[in-house]
Coordinates of C-alpha atoms in Angstrom, one line a residue:
V1 CA -23.8 1.3 -9.5
T2 CA -20.7 3.2 -8.4
V3 CA -17.5 1.3 -9.8
I4 CA -14.7 1.5 -7.4
S5 CA -11.3 0.9 -9.0
P6 CA -9.0 -1.6 -7.2
S7 CA -6.2 -0.8 -4.8
I8 CA -2.6 -2.3 -5.6
I9 CA -1.1 -3.6 -2.5
L10 CA 2.7 -4.2 -2.5
V11 CA 3.8 -6.3 0.6
K12 CA 7.4 -5.6 1.6
P13 CA 8.7 -3.6 -1.6
Q14 CA 12.3 -3.8 -1.6
L15 CA 13.1 -1.2 -4.4
P16 CA 11.9 2.6 -4.2
E17 CA 12.5 2.4 -8.1
N18 CA 10.0 -0.7 -8.6
I19 CA 7.5 1.2 -6.5
G20 CA 7.8 4.3 -8.7
L21 CA 7.5 2.1 -11.8
V22 CA 4.3 0.4 -10.5
A23 CA 2.8 3.7 -10.1
R24 CA 3.4 4.7 -13.6
A25 CA 1.8 1.2 -14.6
M26 CA -1.3 2.2 -12.4
D27 CA -1.6 5.5 -13.8
N28 CA -1.6 4.1 -17.4
C29 CA -4.4 1.8 -16.5
G30 CA -6.4 4.4 -14.6
L31 CA -5.8 3.0 -11.3
K32 CA -5.4 5.7 -8.4
N33 CA -4.6 3.9 -5.0
L34 CA -1.1 2.2 -3.8
I35 CA -0.8 0.6 -0.6
L36 CA 2.8 -0.2 0.9
V37 CA 3.2 -2.9 3.7
S38 CA 6.2 -2.6 5.6
P39 CA 8.5 -1.1 2.6
R40 CA 12.3 -1.8 3.0
E41 CA 13.3 1.8 2.6
K42 CA 12.2 5.1 4.2
W43 CA 9.1 6.4 3.0
P44 CA 8.4 8.8 0.9
N45 CA 11.5 8.0 -0.9
N46 CA 12.9 10.3 -3.7
L47 CA 13.9 7.3 -6.0
S48 CA 10.1 6.3 -6.1
L49 CA 9.1 10.0 -7.0
Q50 CA 12.0 10.0 -9.6
S51 CA 11.1 6.7 -11.2
S52 CA 7.4 7.3 -11.1
A53 CA 7.8 10.2 -13.7
N54 CA 4.5 11.9 -14.3
S55 CA 2.9 9.7 -11.7
R56 CA 3.9 11.5 -8.7
K57 CA 0.3 12.2 -7.6
I58 CA -0.3 8.3 -7.0
I59 CA 3.3 8.1 -4.9
L60 CA 2.3 11.4 -2.7
K61 CA -1.2 9.7 -1.8
T62 CA 0.3 6.4 -0.9
K63 CA -0.8 4.7 2.3
V64 CA 1.7 2.9 4.2
F65 CA 1.0 0.2 7.1
E66 CA 3.3 -1.7 9.0
T67 CA 1.3 -5.2 8.7
L68 CA -0.7 -6.9 6.0
N69 CA -3.8 -7.1 8.4
E70 CA -3.8 -3.4 9.0
A71 CA -3.6 -2.9 5.5
L72 CA -6.3 -5.3 4.5
S73 CA -8.9 -4.5 7.2
S74 CA -11.0 -2.3 4.9
F75 CA -11.2 -4.5 2.1
N76 CA -14.3 -6.4 0.7
F77 CA -12.3 -8.5 -1.7
V78 CA -8.7 -9.2 -2.1
V79 CA -6.9 -11.0 -4.7
A80 CA -3.6 -12.3 -4.1
T81 CA -0.8 -12.9 -6.9
S82 CA 1.8 -15.8 -6.7
N83 CA 3.9 -17.3 -9.6
R84 CA 4.5 -20.4 -7.1
K85 CA 2.4 -23.5 -7.1
R86 CA 1.1 -23.9 -3.7
F87 CA -0.6 -26.4 -1.6
L88 CA -3.2 -24.4 0.3
N89 CA -7.1 -25.0 0.9
K90 CA -7.6 -21.4 -1.1
P91 CA -9.8 -21.1 -4.3
F92 CA -7.4 -20.0 -7.2
Q93 CA -7.7 -18.7 -10.6
N94 CA -5.3 -18.7 -13.6
D95 CA -7.6 -16.7 -15.9
F96 CA -7.5 -13.2 -15.0
T97 CA -10.0 -12.0 -17.7
K98 CA -12.6 -14.5 -16.0
L99 CA -11.5 -13.2 -12.5
F100 CA -11.5 -9.3 -13.3
D101 CA -15.1 -10.0 -14.6
E102 CA -15.9 -11.4 -11.0
F103 CA -14.3 -8.7 -9.1
P104 CA -17.5 -6.8 -7.1
K105 CA -17.8 -3.5 -8.8
N106 CA -19.2 -1.5 -5.8
K107 CA -16.9 -2.9 -2.9
K108 CA -13.5 -2.1 -2.2
T109 CA -11.0 -4.5 -3.7
G110 CA -7.4 -5.1 -3.6
I111 CA -4.7 -6.6 -5.8
L112 CA -1.9 -8.0 -3.5
F113 CA 1.7 -8.6 -4.6
G114 CA 4.7 -9.9 -2.5
P115 CA 8.3 -8.8 -2.4
E116 CA 10.3 -8.8 -5.7
N117 CA 12.9 -11.6 -4.4
S118 CA 10.4 -14.2 -3.1
G119 CA 6.6 -13.2 -3.6
L120 CA 4.0 -13.8 -1.2
S121 CA 4.6 -16.1 1.6
N122 CA 2.1 -18.8 2.6
Q123 CA 1.4 -16.8 5.9
D124 CA 0.4 -13.4 3.7
L125 CA -2.1 -15.5 1.7
M126 CA -3.8 -17.2 4.7

């Protein structure tokens, strides 16, 4: 079985420095694919490169999409993150150890994060 590492997907990221820091964290965890959806600042961005330190390779191959639907179109399995209580008819999991055990190892998987100031909207989660 070929194991495909998950992509990290940032929806409407606001600060380029945060994107660089995400790239550093990804690199430390062995993750390689970063996707941005409608970033606030022009991309690519020098501040992202600077804050990524030795993880420039992730920044330089980051894919950018205008819409979340476009970004997710090639994924088989997506996990959305939220810190807010929701009243949606969607399955949820609070035990990330169990959740990661359930990730399909041979499918294209994404982990979705929302904007720094508000997180994912209900529309993003639908």
